[in-house]
């Protein structure tokens, strides 16, 4: 069943999403060499609670933290650790918040200090691929169009697009239908309509391999070839005028 949000619910989602976007940016851009994921997770949780929200990920299917922090070859679902970030790392921050009963979800990947030019390019292109995906959002287009556009954009760079995980509906809970693939799914999946709310989240692997495997902590999703990865995400509402990015 595809859920339709009312105008009032979208207003709440936008209010919460903007707060969440600002928390994510504050935490992610403060990340420096020598800091730990645990520290930043604590900071993010405090900020969410202060804003009147509740971390969506903490306790979700047993996930222990507020933030997913995914370093280098870990593309998503990383558990914050006490291992300090190092110069040259790429660190992905993914965060969800329940606010006035509605959830939003957003992520970004940031460089720690100076990173390789290859890493810099991966960040730039992955971020752009999210924008390309979002540009497909409008009533009458299909969910499948999003991944199709992302794949078309990513292909010339030779990067791999993770296929085992995807974007998703969001709002009443942190994960709802439909599944929103980041590659061309070769089927339309569902027609977008006004009031649909989805999280779009391309997960990109620099080597061109798309395969991932779960790490020993049962959460970290790692590139099988241990190469660098990046991940960006926004929650987006379908409006009659096109995409409304909720988590900016
Ligand atoms: Mg998500």
PDB file of C-alpha atoms and ligand atoms in Angstrom:
ATOM      1  CA  UNK A   1       0.000   0.000   0.000  1.00  0.00           C
ATOM      2  CA  UNK A   2       1.433   3.352  -1.002  1.00  0.00           C
ATOM      3  CA  UNK A   3       0.810   6.039   1.559  1.00  0.00           C
ATOM      4  CA  UNK A   4      -0.353   9.544   0.720  1.00  0.00           C
ATOM      5  CA  UNK A   5       0.507  12.381   3.099  1.00  0.00           C
ATOM      6  CA  UNK A   6      -1.788  15.332   3.625  1.00  0.00           C
ATOM      7  CA  UNK A   7      -0.645  18.940   3.155  1.00  0.00           C
ATOM      8  CA  UNK A   8      -0.541  19.302   6.941  1.00  0.00           C
ATOM      9  CA  UNK A   9       1.633  16.183   7.286  1.00  0.00           C
ATOM     10  CA  UNK A  10       3.998  17.463   4.608  1.00  0.00           C
ATOM     11  CA  UNK A  11       4.244  20.733   6.513  1.00  0.00           C
ATOM     12  CA  UNK A  12       5.316  18.790   9.615  1.00  0.00           C
ATOM     13  CA  UNK A  13       7.725  16.675   7.570  1.00  0.00           C
ATOM     14  CA  UNK A  14       9.297  19.815   6.173  1.00  0.00           C
ATOM     15  CA  UNK A  15       9.602  21.416   9.587  1.00  0.00           C
ATOM     16  CA  UNK A  16      11.236  18.287  11.035  1.00  0.00           C
ATOM     17  CA  UNK A  17      13.267  17.711   7.888  1.00  0.00           C
ATOM     18  CA  UNK A  18      14.781  21.170   7.961  1.00  0.00           C
ATOM     19  CA  UNK A  19      15.772  20.715  11.598  1.00  0.00           C
ATOM     20  CA  UNK A  20      17.230  17.307  10.791  1.00  0.00           C
ATOM     21  CA  UNK A  21      19.111  18.645   7.754  1.00  0.00           C
ATOM     22  CA  UNK A  22      20.662  21.319   9.896  1.00  0.00           C
ATOM     23  CA  UNK A  23      21.650  18.797  12.616  1.00  0.00           C
ATOM     24  CA  UNK A  24      23.231  16.543   9.994  1.00  0.00           C
ATOM     25  CA  UNK A  25      25.193  19.412   8.457  1.00  0.00           C
ATOM     26  CA  UNK A  26      26.380  20.648  11.872  1.00  0.00           C
ATOM     27  CA  UNK A  27      27.556  17.211  12.964  1.00  0.00           C
ATOM     28  CA  UNK A  28      29.052  16.090   9.640  1.00  0.00           C
ATOM     29  CA  UNK A  29      30.961  19.278   8.946  1.00  0.00           C
ATOM     30  CA  UNK A  30      32.405  19.286  12.463  1.00  0.00           C
ATOM     31  CA  UNK A  31      34.043  15.875  11.853  1.00  0.00           C
ATOM     32  CA  UNK A  32      37.823  16.122  12.076  1.00  0.00           C
ATOM     33  CA  UNK A  33      40.810  13.835  12.254  1.00  0.00           C
ATOM     34  CA  UNK A  34      41.095  12.417  15.791  1.00  0.00           C
ATOM     35  CA  UNK A  35      37.372  12.638  16.572  1.00  0.00           C
ATOM     36  CA  UNK A  36      35.337   9.470  16.995  1.00  0.00           C
ATOM     37  CA  UNK A  37      31.978   8.380  15.695  1.00  0.00           C
ATOM     38  CA  UNK A  38      30.762   7.779  19.254  1.00  0.00           C
ATOM     39  CA  UNK A  39      31.388  11.452  20.112  1.00  0.00           C
ATOM     40  CA  UNK A  40      29.441  12.725  17.118  1.00  0.00           C
ATOM     41  CA  UNK A  41      26.629  10.235  17.654  1.00  0.00           C
ATOM     42  CA  UNK A  42      26.146  11.576  21.165  1.00  0.00           C
ATOM     43  CA  UNK A  43      26.140  15.147  19.879  1.00  0.00           C
ATOM     44  CA  UNK A  44      23.535  14.306  17.218  1.00  0.00           C
ATOM     45  CA  UNK A  45      21.287  12.576  19.741  1.00  0.00           C
ATOM     46  CA  UNK A  46      21.441  15.569  22.099  1.00  0.00           C
ATOM     47  CA  UNK A  47      20.561  17.933  19.256  1.00  0.00           C
ATOM     48  CA  UNK A  48      17.578  15.817  18.184  1.00  0.00           C
ATOM     49  CA  UNK A  49      16.211  15.615  21.719  1.00  0.00           C
ATOM     50  CA  UNK A  50      16.727  19.350  22.259  1.00  0.00           C
ATOM     51  CA  UNK A  51      14.742  20.013  19.061  1.00  0.00           C
ATOM     52  CA  UNK A  52      11.843  17.963  20.428  1.00  0.00           C
ATOM     53  CA  UNK A  53      12.479  14.963  18.191  1.00  0.00           C
ATOM     54  CA  UNK A  54      13.379  11.324  18.635  1.00  0.00           C
ATOM     55  CA  UNK A  55      16.150   9.434  16.795  1.00  0.00           C
ATOM     56  CA  UNK A  56      14.460   7.127  14.271  1.00  0.00           C
ATOM     57  CA  UNK A  57      17.333   4.661  13.918  1.00  0.00           C
ATOM     58  CA  UNK A  58      18.060   4.019  17.600  1.00  0.00           C
ATOM     59  CA  UNK A  59      16.441   0.700  18.448  1.00  0.00           C
ATOM     60  CA  UNK A  60      15.215   0.200  14.868  1.00  0.00           C
ATOM     61  CA  UNK A  61      15.659  -3.528  14.252  1.00  0.00           C
ATOM     62  CA  UNK A  62      18.140  -3.371  17.125  1.00  0.00           C
ATOM     63  CA  UNK A  63      20.393  -0.639  15.694  1.00  0.00           C
ATOM     64  CA  UNK A  64      22.211   0.823  18.712  1.00  0.00           C
ATOM     65  CA  UNK A  65      22.763   4.481  17.734  1.00  0.00           C
ATOM     66  CA  UNK A  66      21.300   7.756  16.489  1.00  0.00           C
ATOM     67  CA  UNK A  67      23.670   8.058  13.533  1.00  0.00           C
ATOM     68  CA  UNK A  68      24.885   5.517  11.056  1.00  0.00           C
ATOM     69  CA  UNK A  69      28.546   6.402  10.523  1.00  0.00           C
ATOM     70  CA  UNK A  70      30.105   4.641   7.570  1.00  0.00           C
ATOM     71  CA  UNK A  71      33.823   5.087   6.910  1.00  0.00           C
ATOM     72  CA  UNK A  72      35.574   4.571   3.538  1.00  0.00           C
ATOM     73  CA  UNK A  73      34.689   1.066   2.271  1.00  0.00           C
ATOM     74  CA  UNK A  74      31.596   0.985   4.517  1.00  0.00           C
ATOM     75  CA  UNK A  75      28.818   2.423   2.395  1.00  0.00           C
ATOM     76  CA  UNK A  76      25.907   2.484   4.873  1.00  0.00           C
ATOM     77  CA  UNK A  77      24.622   1.243   8.251  1.00  0.00           C
ATOM     78  CA  UNK A  78      28.005   1.680  10.003  1.00  0.00           C
ATOM     79  CA  UNK A  79      27.873   1.585  13.794  1.00  0.00           C
ATOM     80  CA  UNK A  80      29.622   4.605  15.370  1.00  0.00           C
ATOM     81  CA  UNK A  81      32.905   3.420  16.851  1.00  0.00           C
ATOM     82  CA  UNK A  82      35.679   4.688  19.100  1.00  0.00           C
ATOM     83  CA  UNK A  83      38.247   4.450  16.322  1.00  0.00           C
ATOM     84  CA  UNK A  84      39.331   8.037  15.556  1.00  0.00           C
ATOM     85  CA  UNK A  85      38.771   9.418  12.050  1.00  0.00           C
ATOM     86  CA  UNK A  86      41.964   9.866  10.066  1.00  0.00           C
ATOM     87  CA  UNK A  87      43.072  12.446   7.538  1.00  0.00           C
ATOM     88  CA  UNK A  88      41.970  11.234   4.106  1.00  0.00           C
ATOM     89  CA  UNK A  89      38.907   9.283   5.299  1.00  0.00           C
ATOM     90  CA  UNK A  90      35.498   9.606   3.683  1.00  0.00           C
ATOM     91  CA  UNK A  91      32.851   9.479   6.393  1.00  0.00           C
ATOM     92  CA  UNK A  92      29.168   8.977   5.682  1.00  0.00           C
ATOM     93  CA  UNK A  93      26.618  10.256   8.198  1.00  0.00           C
ATOM     94  CA  UNK A  94      23.032   9.006   7.969  1.00  0.00           C
ATOM     95  CA  UNK A  95      20.343  10.195  10.368  1.00  0.00           C
ATOM     96  CA  UNK A  96      16.596   9.847  10.872  1.00  0.00           C
ATOM     97  CA  UNK A  97      14.284  11.734  13.206  1.00  0.00           C
ATOM     98  CA  UNK A  98      10.713  11.370  14.336  1.00  0.00           C
ATOM     99  CA  UNK A  99       9.244  14.824  14.851  1.00  0.00           C
ATOM    100  CA  UNK A 100       5.591  15.476  15.757  1.00  0.00           C
ATOM    101  CA  UNK A 101       4.905  11.864  14.817  1.00  0.00           C
ATOM    102  CA  UNK A 102       6.488  11.992  11.342  1.00  0.00           C
ATOM    103  CA  UNK A 103       9.901  10.680  10.206  1.00  0.00           C
ATOM    104  CA  UNK A 104      12.493  12.100   7.823  1.00  0.00           C
ATOM    105  CA  UNK A 105      15.802  10.580   6.744  1.00  0.00           C
ATOM    106  CA  UNK A 106      18.922  12.231   5.301  1.00  0.00           C
ATOM    107  CA  UNK A 107      22.611  11.488   4.758  1.00  0.00           C
ATOM    108  CA  UNK A 108      25.829  13.028   3.517  1.00  0.00           C
ATOM    109  CA  UNK A 109      29.440  11.958   3.130  1.00  0.00           C
ATOM    110  CA  UNK A 110      32.262  14.312   4.086  1.00  0.00           C
ATOM    111  CA  UNK A 111      36.042  14.316   3.663  1.00  0.00           C
ATOM    112  CA  UNK A 112      38.299  14.305   6.729  1.00  0.00           C
ATOM    113  CA  UNK A 113      40.987  16.887   6.042  1.00  0.00           C
ATOM    114  CA  UNK A 114      42.628  16.531   2.671  1.00  0.00           C
ATOM    115  CA  UNK A 115      41.436  13.539   0.667  1.00  0.00           C
ATOM    116  CA  UNK A 116      42.659  12.101  -2.638  1.00  0.00           C
ATOM    117  CA  UNK A 117      41.413  13.695  -5.851  1.00  0.00           C
ATOM    118  CA  UNK A 118      39.708  10.371  -6.610  1.00  0.00           C
ATOM    119  CA  UNK A 119      37.794  10.635  -3.312  1.00  0.00           C
ATOM    120  CA  UNK A 120      36.896  14.260  -3.953  1.00  0.00           C
ATOM    121  CA  UNK A 121      35.479  13.368  -7.350  1.00  0.00           C
ATOM    122  CA  UNK A 122      33.511  10.443  -5.902  1.00  0.00           C
ATOM    123  CA  UNK A 123      31.873  12.802  -3.373  1.00  0.00           C
ATOM    124  CA  UNK A 124      31.002  15.385  -5.998  1.00  0.00           C
ATOM    125  CA  UNK A 125      29.535  12.886  -8.455  1.00  0.00           C
ATOM    126  CA  UNK A 126      27.560  10.967  -5.808  1.00  0.00           C
ATOM    127  CA  UNK A 127      26.047  14.229  -4.530  1.00  0.00           C
ATOM    128  CA  UNK A 128      25.164  15.204  -8.090  1.00  0.00           C
ATOM    129  CA  UNK A 129      23.597  11.795  -8.705  1.00  0.00           C
ATOM    130  CA  UNK A 130      21.199  12.473  -5.814  1.00  0.00           C
ATOM    131  CA  UNK A 131      20.213  15.765  -7.468  1.00  0.00           C
ATOM    132  CA  UNK A 132      19.685  13.925 -10.764  1.00  0.00           C
ATOM    133  CA  UNK A 133      17.433  11.411  -8.994  1.00  0.00           C
ATOM    134  CA  UNK A 134      15.458  14.158  -7.262  1.00  0.00           C
ATOM    135  CA  UNK A 135      14.914  15.950 -10.583  1.00  0.00           C
ATOM    136  CA  UNK A 136      12.765  12.993 -11.718  1.00  0.00           C
ATOM    137  CA  UNK A 137      10.270  13.526  -8.901  1.00  0.00           C
ATOM    138  CA  UNK A 138       6.876  14.712 -10.116  1.00  0.00           C
ATOM    139  CA  UNK A 139       3.347  13.336 -10.341  1.00  0.00           C
ATOM    140  CA  UNK A 140       2.974  10.969 -13.290  1.00  0.00           C
ATOM    141  CA  UNK A 141       6.656   9.999 -13.439  1.00  0.00           C
ATOM    142  CA  UNK A 142       7.561   6.546 -12.155  1.00  0.00           C
ATOM    143  CA  UNK A 143       9.732   5.487  -9.218  1.00  0.00           C
ATOM    144  CA  UNK A 144      11.742   3.496 -11.762  1.00  0.00           C
ATOM    145  CA  UNK A 145      12.624   6.745 -13.562  1.00  0.00           C
ATOM    146  CA  UNK A 146      14.674   7.846 -10.546  1.00  0.00           C
ATOM    147  CA  UNK A 147      17.123   4.942 -10.646  1.00  0.00           C
ATOM    148  CA  UNK A 148      17.162   5.010 -14.417  1.00  0.00           C
ATOM    149  CA  UNK A 149      18.341   8.638 -14.386  1.00  0.00           C
ATOM    150  CA  UNK A 150      20.891   7.983 -11.627  1.00  0.00           C
ATOM    151  CA  UNK A 151      22.348   5.011 -13.525  1.00  0.00           C
ATOM    152  CA  UNK A 152      22.551   6.985 -16.755  1.00  0.00           C
ATOM    153  CA  UNK A 153      24.383   9.773 -14.929  1.00  0.00           C
ATOM    154  CA  UNK A 154      26.795   7.494 -13.003  1.00  0.00           C
ATOM    155  CA  UNK A 155      27.676   5.076 -15.818  1.00  0.00           C
ATOM    156  CA  UNK A 156      30.195   7.304 -17.688  1.00  0.00           C
ATOM    157  CA  UNK A 157      32.261   7.630 -14.497  1.00  0.00           C
ATOM    158  CA  UNK A 158      32.666   3.855 -14.237  1.00  0.00           C
ATOM    159  CA  UNK A 159      31.418   3.746 -10.646  1.00  0.00           C
ATOM    160  CA  UNK A 160      29.353   0.930  -9.155  1.00  0.00           C
ATOM    161  CA  UNK A 161      25.828   1.521  -7.847  1.00  0.00           C
ATOM    162  CA  UNK A 162      24.844  -0.592  -4.842  1.00  0.00           C
ATOM    163  CA  UNK A 163      21.849  -2.710  -5.816  1.00  0.00           C
ATOM    164  CA  UNK A 164      21.189  -4.684  -2.643  1.00  0.00           C
ATOM    165  CA  UNK A 165      19.968  -1.570  -0.825  1.00  0.00           C
ATOM    166  CA  UNK A 166      17.687   1.192  -2.007  1.00  0.00           C
ATOM    167  CA  UNK A 167      15.792   4.319  -1.111  1.00  0.00           C
ATOM    168  CA  UNK A 168      12.282   3.981   0.304  1.00  0.00           C
ATOM    169  CA  UNK A 169       9.047   5.618   1.236  1.00  0.00           C
ATOM    170  CA  UNK A 170       9.261   7.576   4.485  1.00  0.00           C
ATOM    171  CA  UNK A 171       6.993   9.563   6.803  1.00  0.00           C
ATOM    172  CA  UNK A 172       4.705   7.618   9.094  1.00  0.00           C
ATOM    173  CA  UNK A 173       7.607   5.286   9.730  1.00  0.00           C
ATOM    174  CA  UNK A 174      11.278   5.434   8.785  1.00  0.00           C
ATOM    175  CA  UNK A 175      10.951   2.781   6.054  1.00  0.00           C
ATOM    176  CA  UNK A 176       7.792   2.522   3.983  1.00  0.00           C
ATOM    177  CA  UNK A 177       6.861   1.373   0.512  1.00  0.00           C
ATOM    178  CA  UNK A 178       7.838   1.833  -2.245  1.00  0.00           C
ATOM    179  CA  UNK A 179      11.403   0.604  -2.710  1.00  0.00           C
ATOM    180  CA  UNK A 180      13.341   3.277  -4.623  1.00  0.00           C
ATOM    181  CA  UNK A 181      16.285   1.659  -6.462  1.00  0.00           C
ATOM    182  CA  UNK A 182      19.292   3.735  -7.477  1.00  0.00           C
ATOM    183  CA  UNK A 183      19.853   1.725 -10.674  1.00  0.00           C
ATOM    184  CA  UNK A 184      17.546   1.174 -13.628  1.00  0.00           C
ATOM    185  CA  UNK A 185      15.171  -1.466 -12.253  1.00  0.00           C
ATOM    186  CA  UNK A 186      13.756  -2.176 -15.742  1.00  0.00           C
ATOM    187  CA  UNK A 187      10.272  -1.807 -14.378  1.00  0.00           C
ATOM    188  CA  UNK A 188       8.284   1.201 -13.339  1.00  0.00           C
ATOM    189  CA  UNK A 189       7.560   0.087  -9.749  1.00  0.00           C
ATOM    190  CA  UNK A 190       4.922   2.758  -9.043  1.00  0.00           C
ATOM    191  CA  UNK A 191       3.554   5.967 -10.441  1.00  0.00           C
ATOM    192  CA  UNK A 192       4.373   9.024  -8.352  1.00  0.00           C
ATOM    193  CA  UNK A 193       1.476  11.071  -7.022  1.00  0.00           C
ATOM    194  CA  UNK A 194       1.044  14.272  -5.059  1.00  0.00           C
ATOM    195  CA  UNK A 195       1.541  13.512  -1.359  1.00  0.00           C
ATOM    196  CA  UNK A 196       3.948  10.611  -1.866  1.00  0.00           C
ATOM    197  CA  UNK A 197       7.097  11.014   0.256  1.00  0.00           C
ATOM    198  CA  UNK A 198      10.290   9.111  -0.509  1.00  0.00           C
ATOM    199  CA  UNK A 199      13.922   8.995   0.556  1.00  0.00           C
ATOM    200  CA  UNK A 200      16.336   8.894  -2.384  1.00  0.00           C
ATOM    201  CA  UNK A 201      19.827   7.693  -1.464  1.00  0.00           C
ATOM    202  CA  UNK A 202      22.399   6.706  -4.083  1.00  0.00           C
ATOM    203  CA  UNK A 203      25.211   4.532  -2.662  1.00  0.00           C
ATOM    204  CA  UNK A 204      28.213   4.583  -4.969  1.00  0.00           C
ATOM    205  CA  UNK A 205      31.414   2.499  -5.082  1.00  0.00           C
ATOM    206  CA  UNK A 206      34.450   4.000  -6.781  1.00  0.00           C
ATOM    207  CA  UNK A 207      35.806   0.748  -8.250  1.00  0.00           C
ATOM    208  CA  UNK A 208      32.781   0.039 -10.452  1.00  0.00           C
ATOM    209  CA  UNK A 209      31.917  -3.100  -8.500  1.00  0.00           C
ATOM    210  CA  UNK A 210      28.399  -2.896  -7.078  1.00  0.00           C
ATOM    211  CA  UNK A 211      28.651  -5.802  -4.660  1.00  0.00           C
ATOM    212  CA  UNK A 212      28.456  -5.366  -0.892  1.00  0.00           C
ATOM    213  CA  UNK A 213      28.747  -7.632   2.104  1.00  0.00           C
ATOM    214  CA  UNK A 214      27.828  -7.267   5.777  1.00  0.00           C
ATOM    215  CA  UNK A 215      30.707  -6.768   8.232  1.00  0.00           C
ATOM    216  CA  UNK A 216      31.435  -8.742  11.426  1.00  0.00           C
ATOM    217  CA  UNK A 217      29.325  -6.374  13.585  1.00  0.00           C
ATOM    218  CA  UNK A 218      26.299  -7.506  11.495  1.00  0.00           C
ATOM    219  CA  UNK A 219      25.513  -3.896  10.481  1.00  0.00           C
ATOM    220  CA  UNK A 220      28.327  -2.330   8.428  1.00  0.00           C
ATOM    221  CA  UNK A 221      27.600  -2.761   4.727  1.00  0.00           C
ATOM    222  CA  UNK A 222      30.995  -2.894   3.012  1.00  0.00           C
ATOM    223  CA  UNK A 223      32.122  -2.824  -0.606  1.00  0.00           C
ATOM    224  CA  UNK A 224      33.283  -6.418  -1.223  1.00  0.00           C
ATOM    225  CA  UNK A 225      36.491  -5.140  -2.801  1.00  0.00           C
ATOM    226  CA  UNK A 226      37.077  -2.693   0.093  1.00  0.00           C
ATOM    227  CA  UNK A 227      37.192   0.303  -2.229  1.00  0.00           C
ATOM    228  CA  UNK A 228      35.932   3.787  -1.352  1.00  0.00           C
ATOM    229  CA  UNK A 229      32.223   4.529  -1.193  1.00  0.00           C
ATOM    230  CA  UNK A 230      29.936   7.542  -0.838  1.00  0.00           C
ATOM    231  CA  UNK A 231      26.274   8.061   0.084  1.00  0.00           C
ATOM    232  CA  UNK A 232      23.952  11.075  -0.013  1.00  0.00           C
ATOM    233  CA  UNK A 233      20.257  11.120   0.843  1.00  0.00           C
ATOM    234  CA  UNK A 234      17.279  13.451   1.027  1.00  0.00           C
ATOM    235  CA  UNK A 235      13.657  12.901   1.965  1.00  0.00           C
ATOM    236  CA  UNK A 236      11.539  14.372  -0.821  1.00  0.00           C
ATOM    237  CA  UNK A 237       7.805  15.030  -1.169  1.00  0.00           C
ATOM    238  CA  UNK A 238       6.075  14.745  -4.536  1.00  0.00           C
ATOM    239  CA  UNK A 239       4.113  17.968  -5.070  1.00  0.00           C
ATOM    240  CA  UNK A 240       2.147  19.129  -8.084  1.00  0.00           C
ATOM    241  CA  UNK A 241       5.050  21.480  -8.889  1.00  0.00           C
ATOM    242  CA  UNK A 242       7.682  18.730  -8.643  1.00  0.00           C
ATOM    243  CA  UNK A 243      10.088  17.727  -5.871  1.00  0.00           C
ATOM    244  CA  UNK A 244      10.008  19.390  -2.468  1.00  0.00           C
ATOM    245  CA  UNK A 245      13.240  18.515  -0.650  1.00  0.00           C
ATOM    246  CA  UNK A 246      12.248  18.146   2.985  1.00  0.00           C
ATOM    247  CA  UNK A 247      15.675  17.702   4.564  1.00  0.00           C
ATOM    248  CA  UNK A 248      17.555  20.696   3.162  1.00  0.00           C
TER     249      UNK A 248
HETATM  250 MG1  LIG B   1      17.207   5.960   4.103  1.00  0.00          MG
END
